[in-house]
Amino acid sequence: MKYNFILNLIRKVAFIILKCIFFIRVEGKENIPEGPFIICANHRSYLDPVLIILIFDRRVYFMAKSELFRIWWLAPIIKTFGAFPVKRGKSDIGAIKKAIEVIKSGNILGIFPEGKRNRTKEIILKGEKGVATIIKATGAKVLPVGISGKIVPFGRIRVRIGRPMEFRDNSLDNQEIVDTIMNEIKELILK
């Protein structure tokens, strides 16, 4: 699903503004597939979902921590751009069902498998298994995205989009699927 004219205009203006604050380089846009898929990216800052919304021309529906929907001014903005709440720290069946619905409706789902922002010195955190549940339920392709660089004014930010991944081997367990995705994201960050 494409953004409507007003939201698309907001996206374009926001991207111009961000490019004035940061040196943003996007690599691998040719890897973006048609049809429904799941974007899996690392998560280092609040800017990460914004970057993905601005880079991808089709609407990306995101799982966002439920606490964000309690912030009176932020909730309507993130809902407008396709975010829906997920309760962190436990299995949120409602959020999983909504994610499956997004994919089955032919849309793009954005997930940060780490489950939270990485505030450590580690390149990437261990991924949560919820994304594997969604992959198995939908058969969706996964588009790995690695975000790296300094999130400071005039810092260099690189967004590297990898090749789509498919998981047709039903013998893989959820942790193996997530580990494979996280390793690919890590490779994109390190390249």
PDB file of C-alpha atoms in Angstrom:
ATOM      1  CA  MET A   1       0.000   0.000   0.000  1.00  0.00           C
ATOM      2  CA  LYS A   2       1.325   3.418  -0.963  1.00  0.00           C
ATOM      3  CA  TYR A   3       1.203   6.469   1.271  1.00  0.00           C
ATOM      4  CA  ASN A   4      -1.444   9.047   0.421  1.00  0.00           C
ATOM      5  CA  PHE A   5      -0.329  12.371  -1.076  1.00  0.00           C
ATOM      6  CA  ILE A   6      -0.097  14.263   2.243  1.00  0.00           C
ATOM      7  CA  LEU A   7       1.822  11.522   4.086  1.00  0.00           C
ATOM      8  CA  ASN A   8       4.136  11.118   1.114  1.00  0.00           C
ATOM      9  CA  LEU A   9       4.820  14.858   1.086  1.00  0.00           C
ATOM     10  CA  ILE A  10       5.579  14.760   4.830  1.00  0.00           C
ATOM     11  CA  ARG A  11       7.959  11.829   4.213  1.00  0.00           C
ATOM     12  CA  LYS A  12       9.803  13.673   1.434  1.00  0.00           C
ATOM     13  CA  VAL A  13      10.178  16.874   3.466  1.00  0.00           C
ATOM     14  CA  ALA A  14      11.285  14.916   6.546  1.00  0.00           C
ATOM     15  CA  PHE A  15      13.912  13.081   4.511  1.00  0.00           C
ATOM     16  CA  ILE A  16      15.309  16.367   3.172  1.00  0.00           C
ATOM     17  CA  ILE A  17      15.482  17.716   6.728  1.00  0.00           C
ATOM     18  CA  LEU A  18      17.196  14.562   8.012  1.00  0.00           C
ATOM     19  CA  LYS A  19      19.721  14.737   5.170  1.00  0.00           C
ATOM     20  CA  CYS A  20      20.586  18.271   6.321  1.00  0.00           C
ATOM     21  CA  ILE A  21      21.272  16.969   9.847  1.00  0.00           C
ATOM     22  CA  PHE A  22      22.926  13.630   8.988  1.00  0.00           C
ATOM     23  CA  PHE A  23      24.944  12.278   6.096  1.00  0.00           C
ATOM     24  CA  ILE A  24      22.646   9.387   5.124  1.00  0.00           C
ATOM     25  CA  ARG A  25      23.746   6.779   2.623  1.00  0.00           C
ATOM     26  CA  VAL A  26      21.318   4.078   1.492  1.00  0.00           C
ATOM     27  CA  GLU A  27      22.680   0.975  -0.239  1.00  0.00           C
ATOM     28  CA  GLY A  28      20.833  -1.958  -1.775  1.00  0.00           C
ATOM     29  CA  LYS A  29      17.473  -0.444  -2.786  1.00  0.00           C
ATOM     30  CA  GLU A  30      17.593  -2.749  -5.804  1.00  0.00           C
ATOM     31  CA  ASN A  31      17.103  -5.659  -3.359  1.00  0.00           C
ATOM     32  CA  ILE A  32      13.616  -4.518  -2.322  1.00  0.00           C
ATOM     33  CA  PRO A  33      11.156  -7.191  -3.519  1.00  0.00           C
ATOM     34  CA  GLU A  34       7.610  -6.832  -4.771  1.00  0.00           C
ATOM     35  CA  GLY A  35       4.658  -8.101  -2.758  1.00  0.00           C
ATOM     36  CA  PRO A  36       4.504  -8.614   0.993  1.00  0.00           C
ATOM     37  CA  PHE A  37       7.669  -9.073   3.033  1.00  0.00           C
ATOM     38  CA  ILE A  38       9.131  -8.477   6.481  1.00  0.00           C
ATOM     39  CA  ILE A  39      11.857  -5.905   7.058  1.00  0.00           C
ATOM     40  CA  CYS A  40      14.139  -7.062   9.873  1.00  0.00           C
ATOM     41  CA  ALA A  41      16.574  -4.387  11.045  1.00  0.00           C
ATOM     42  CA  ASN A  42      18.848  -3.747  13.961  1.00  0.00           C
ATOM     43  CA  HIS A  43      17.661  -1.144  16.459  1.00  0.00           C
ATOM     44  CA  ARG A  44      20.055   1.423  17.909  1.00  0.00           C
ATOM     45  CA  SER A  45      18.015   4.613  18.130  1.00  0.00           C
ATOM     46  CA  TYR A  46      14.569   6.169  17.886  1.00  0.00           C
ATOM     47  CA  LEU A  47      15.612   7.283  14.406  1.00  0.00           C
ATOM     48  CA  ASP A  48      15.665   3.707  13.007  1.00  0.00           C
ATOM     49  CA  PRO A  49      11.916   3.343  12.259  1.00  0.00           C
ATOM     50  CA  VAL A  50      11.871   6.877  10.852  1.00  0.00           C
ATOM     51  CA  LEU A  51      14.685   6.020   8.446  1.00  0.00           C
ATOM     52  CA  ILE A  52      12.861   2.922   7.251  1.00  0.00           C
ATOM     53  CA  ILE A  53       9.594   4.827   6.770  1.00  0.00           C
ATOM     54  CA  LEU A  54      11.431   7.465   4.745  1.00  0.00           C
ATOM     55  CA  ILE A  55      13.479   5.047   2.618  1.00  0.00           C
ATOM     56  CA  PHE A  56      10.742   2.607   1.578  1.00  0.00           C
ATOM     57  CA  ASP A  57       8.176   4.022  -0.854  1.00  0.00           C
ATOM     58  CA  ARG A  58       5.434   1.627   0.274  1.00  0.00           C
ATOM     59  CA  ARG A  59       3.852   1.889   3.710  1.00  0.00           C
ATOM     60  CA  VAL A  60       5.672  -0.105   6.385  1.00  0.00           C
ATOM     61  CA  TYR A  61       3.596  -1.336   9.337  1.00  0.00           C
ATOM     62  CA  PHE A  62       5.630  -1.530  12.531  1.00  0.00           C
ATOM     63  CA  MET A  63       5.239  -3.256  15.842  1.00  0.00           C
ATOM     64  CA  ALA A  64       5.965  -0.552  18.423  1.00  0.00           C
ATOM     65  CA  LYS A  65       6.214  -0.927  22.171  1.00  0.00           C
ATOM     66  CA  SER A  66       2.834  -0.324  23.774  1.00  0.00           C
ATOM     67  CA  GLU A  67       4.252   2.405  26.046  1.00  0.00           C
ATOM     68  CA  LEU A  68       4.615   4.708  23.025  1.00  0.00           C
ATOM     69  CA  PHE A  69       0.851   4.659  22.505  1.00  0.00           C
ATOM     70  CA  ARG A  70       0.369   6.277  25.921  1.00  0.00           C
ATOM     71  CA  ILE A  71       2.235   9.446  24.865  1.00  0.00           C
ATOM     72  CA  TRP A  72      -0.620  11.768  23.865  1.00  0.00           C
ATOM     73  CA  TRP A  73       1.186  13.626  21.060  1.00  0.00           C
ATOM     74  CA  LEU A  74       3.162  10.660  19.676  1.00  0.00           C
ATOM     75  CA  ALA A  75       0.390   8.038  19.509  1.00  0.00           C
ATOM     76  CA  PRO A  76      -1.583   9.658  16.651  1.00  0.00           C
ATOM     77  CA  ILE A  77       1.604  10.211  14.625  1.00  0.00           C
ATOM     78  CA  ILE A  78       2.869   6.649  14.857  1.00  0.00           C
ATOM     79  CA  LYS A  79      -0.614   5.230  14.209  1.00  0.00           C
ATOM     80  CA  THR A  80      -0.893   7.394  11.079  1.00  0.00           C
ATOM     81  CA  PHE A  81       2.372   5.936   9.784  1.00  0.00           C
ATOM     82  CA  GLY A  82       1.247   2.344  10.426  1.00  0.00           C
ATOM     83  CA  ALA A  83       2.507   1.421  13.900  1.00  0.00           C
ATOM     84  CA  PHE A  84       0.556  -0.960  16.112  1.00  0.00           C
ATOM     85  CA  PRO A  85       1.278  -1.848  19.759  1.00  0.00           C
ATOM     86  CA  VAL A  86       3.128  -4.870  21.082  1.00  0.00           C
ATOM     87  CA  LYS A  87       3.583  -5.723  24.752  1.00  0.00           C
ATOM     88  CA  ARG A  88       7.251  -6.402  25.297  1.00  0.00           C
ATOM     89  CA  GLY A  89       8.604  -9.068  27.579  1.00  0.00           C
ATOM     90  CA  LYS A  90       5.806 -11.557  26.979  1.00  0.00           C
ATOM     91  CA  SER A  91       4.119 -13.337  24.125  1.00  0.00           C
ATOM     92  CA  ASP A  92       1.613 -10.850  22.685  1.00  0.00           C
ATOM     93  CA  ILE A  93      -0.760 -13.009  20.631  1.00  0.00           C
ATOM     94  CA  GLY A  94      -2.790  -9.976  19.508  1.00  0.00           C
ATOM     95  CA  ALA A  95       0.292  -8.278  18.047  1.00  0.00           C
ATOM     96  CA  ILE A  96       1.369 -11.504  16.324  1.00  0.00           C
ATOM     97  CA  LYS A  97      -2.122 -11.864  14.777  1.00  0.00           C
ATOM     98  CA  LYS A  98      -2.028  -8.236  13.597  1.00  0.00           C
ATOM     99  CA  ALA A  99       1.431  -8.797  12.060  1.00  0.00           C
ATOM    100  CA  ILE A 100       0.189 -11.900  10.221  1.00  0.00           C
ATOM    101  CA  GLU A 101      -2.816  -9.907   8.971  1.00  0.00           C
ATOM    102  CA  VAL A 102      -0.499  -7.168   7.647  1.00  0.00           C
ATOM    103  CA  ILE A 103       1.496  -9.700   5.618  1.00  0.00           C
ATOM    104  CA  LYS A 104      -1.554 -11.633   4.379  1.00  0.00           C
ATOM    105  CA  SER A 105      -3.041  -8.322   3.187  1.00  0.00           C
ATOM    106  CA  GLY A 106      -0.026  -7.886   0.876  1.00  0.00           C
ATOM    107  CA  ASN A 107       1.770  -5.249   2.940  1.00  0.00           C
ATOM    108  CA  ILE A 108       5.236  -4.720   4.418  1.00  0.00           C
ATOM    109  CA  LEU A 109       5.872  -5.446   8.093  1.00  0.00           C
ATOM    110  CA  GLY A 110       8.809  -3.835   9.888  1.00  0.00           C
ATOM    111  CA  ILE A 111      10.294  -5.576  12.914  1.00  0.00           C
ATOM    112  CA  PHE A 112      13.318  -4.978  15.081  1.00  0.00           C
ATOM    113  CA  PRO A 113      14.003  -8.578  16.182  1.00  0.00           C
ATOM    114  CA  GLU A 114      16.242  -7.417  19.033  1.00  0.00           C
ATOM    115  CA  GLY A 115      13.019  -6.359  20.755  1.00  0.00           C
ATOM    116  CA  LYS A 116      14.518  -3.146  22.118  1.00  0.00           C
ATOM    117  CA  ARG A 117      17.137  -0.547  21.318  1.00  0.00           C
ATOM    118  CA  ASN A 118      20.687  -1.820  21.567  1.00  0.00           C
ATOM    119  CA  ARG A 119      22.436   0.423  24.079  1.00  0.00           C
ATOM    120  CA  THR A 120      25.405  -1.908  24.515  1.00  0.00           C
ATOM    121  CA  LYS A 121      28.766  -1.984  22.774  1.00  0.00           C
ATOM    122  CA  GLU A 122      27.707  -5.201  21.020  1.00  0.00           C
ATOM    123  CA  ILE A 123      27.152  -4.887  17.272  1.00  0.00           C
ATOM    124  CA  ILE A 124      23.810  -6.630  17.550  1.00  0.00           C
ATOM    125  CA  LEU A 125      21.729  -8.265  20.279  1.00  0.00           C
ATOM    126  CA  LYS A 126      20.194 -11.731  20.210  1.00  0.00           C
ATOM    127  CA  GLY A 127      16.904 -11.745  18.298  1.00  0.00           C
ATOM    128  CA  GLU A 128      13.506 -12.575  19.765  1.00  0.00           C
ATOM    129  CA  LYS A 129      11.672 -15.572  18.301  1.00  0.00           C
ATOM    130  CA  GLY A 130       8.362 -13.803  17.502  1.00  0.00           C
ATOM    131  CA  VAL A 131       9.495 -12.915  13.993  1.00  0.00           C
ATOM    132  CA  ALA A 132      10.017 -16.624  13.225  1.00  0.00           C
ATOM    133  CA  THR A 133       6.429 -17.345  14.262  1.00  0.00           C
ATOM    134  CA  ILE A 134       5.234 -14.725  11.767  1.00  0.00           C
ATOM    135  CA  ILE A 135       7.498 -16.095   9.013  1.00  0.00           C
ATOM    136  CA  LYS A 136       6.220 -19.642   9.529  1.00  0.00           C
ATOM    137  CA  ALA A 137       2.581 -18.490   9.573  1.00  0.00           C
ATOM    138  CA  THR A 138       2.859 -16.414   6.384  1.00  0.00           C
ATOM    139  CA  GLY A 139       5.786 -17.789   4.373  1.00  0.00           C
ATOM    140  CA  ALA A 140       6.873 -14.169   3.894  1.00  0.00           C
ATOM    141  CA  LYS A 141      10.283 -13.203   2.584  1.00  0.00           C
ATOM    142  CA  VAL A 142      12.581 -11.399   5.004  1.00  0.00           C
ATOM    143  CA  LEU A 143      14.492  -8.311   3.920  1.00  0.00           C
ATOM    144  CA  PRO A 144      17.461  -7.800   6.257  1.00  0.00           C
ATOM    145  CA  VAL A 145      18.523  -4.200   6.910  1.00  0.00           C
ATOM    146  CA  GLY A 146      21.669  -3.098   8.723  1.00  0.00           C
ATOM    147  CA  ILE A 147      21.810   0.434  10.137  1.00  0.00           C
ATOM    148  CA  SER A 148      25.187   1.770  11.230  1.00  0.00           C
ATOM    149  CA  GLY A 149      26.956   5.039  11.920  1.00  0.00           C
ATOM    150  CA  LYS A 150      26.798   7.900  14.370  1.00  0.00           C
ATOM    151  CA  ILE A 151      23.398   9.253  15.364  1.00  0.00           C
ATOM    152  CA  VAL A 152      24.752  12.728  16.107  1.00  0.00           C
ATOM    153  CA  PRO A 153      24.375  15.953  14.113  1.00  0.00           C
ATOM    154  CA  PHE A 154      26.446  15.681  10.924  1.00  0.00           C
ATOM    155  CA  GLY A 155      27.192  12.051  11.724  1.00  0.00           C
ATOM    156  CA  ARG A 156      27.343   9.495   8.939  1.00  0.00           C
ATOM    157  CA  ILE A 157      24.494   6.976   8.864  1.00  0.00           C
ATOM    158  CA  ARG A 158      24.505   4.032   6.512  1.00  0.00           C
ATOM    159  CA  VAL A 159      21.415   1.944   5.793  1.00  0.00           C
ATOM    160  CA  ARG A 160      22.342  -1.232   3.942  1.00  0.00           C
ATOM    161  CA  ILE A 161      19.505  -3.328   2.492  1.00  0.00           C
ATOM    162  CA  GLY A 162      20.411  -6.985   1.971  1.00  0.00           C
ATOM    163  CA  ARG A 163      18.998  -9.589  -0.379  1.00  0.00           C
ATOM    164  CA  PRO A 164      15.613 -11.119   0.470  1.00  0.00           C
ATOM    165  CA  MET A 165      15.771 -14.309   2.527  1.00  0.00           C
ATOM    166  CA  GLU A 166      13.292 -17.181   2.354  1.00  0.00           C
ATOM    167  CA  PHE A 167      12.744 -19.870   4.972  1.00  0.00           C
ATOM    168  CA  ARG A 168      11.081 -22.802   3.266  1.00  0.00           C
ATOM    169  CA  ASP A 169      12.860 -25.437   5.361  1.00  0.00           C
ATOM    170  CA  ASN A 170      10.238 -26.390   7.924  1.00  0.00           C
ATOM    171  CA  SER A 171      12.810 -28.341   9.913  1.00  0.00           C
ATOM    172  CA  LEU A 172      14.392 -25.119  11.199  1.00  0.00           C
ATOM    173  CA  ASP A 173      13.257 -24.142  14.663  1.00  0.00           C
ATOM    174  CA  ASN A 174      12.357 -20.558  15.541  1.00  0.00           C
ATOM    175  CA  GLN A 175      15.711 -19.790  17.156  1.00  0.00           C
ATOM    176  CA  GLU A 176      17.624 -21.038  14.080  1.00  0.00           C
ATOM    177  CA  ILE A 177      15.537 -18.781  11.839  1.00  0.00           C
ATOM    178  CA  VAL A 178      16.099 -15.746  14.058  1.00  0.00           C
ATOM    179  CA  ASP A 179      19.822 -16.460  14.414  1.00  0.00           C
ATOM    180  CA  THR A 180      20.170 -16.699  10.616  1.00  0.00           C
ATOM    181  CA  ILE A 181      18.428 -13.330  10.195  1.00  0.00           C
ATOM    182  CA  MET A 182      20.484 -11.673  12.934  1.00  0.00           C
ATOM    183  CA  ASN A 183      23.740 -12.976  11.421  1.00  0.00           C
ATOM    184  CA  GLU A 184      22.767 -11.508   8.046  1.00  0.00           C
ATOM    185  CA  ILE A 185      21.952  -8.132   9.644  1.00  0.00           C
ATOM    186  CA  LYS A 186      25.315  -8.208  11.448  1.00  0.00           C
ATOM    187  CA  GLU A 187      27.110  -8.892   8.144  1.00  0.00           C
ATOM    188  CA  LEU A 188      25.354  -5.909   6.573  1.00  0.00           C
ATOM    189  CA  ILE A 189      26.483  -3.679   9.437  1.00  0.00           C
ATOM    190  CA  LEU A 190      30.096  -4.875   9.234  1.00  0.00           C
ATOM    191  CA  LYS A 191      30.505  -4.663   5.406  1.00  0.00           C
TER     192      LYS A 191
END
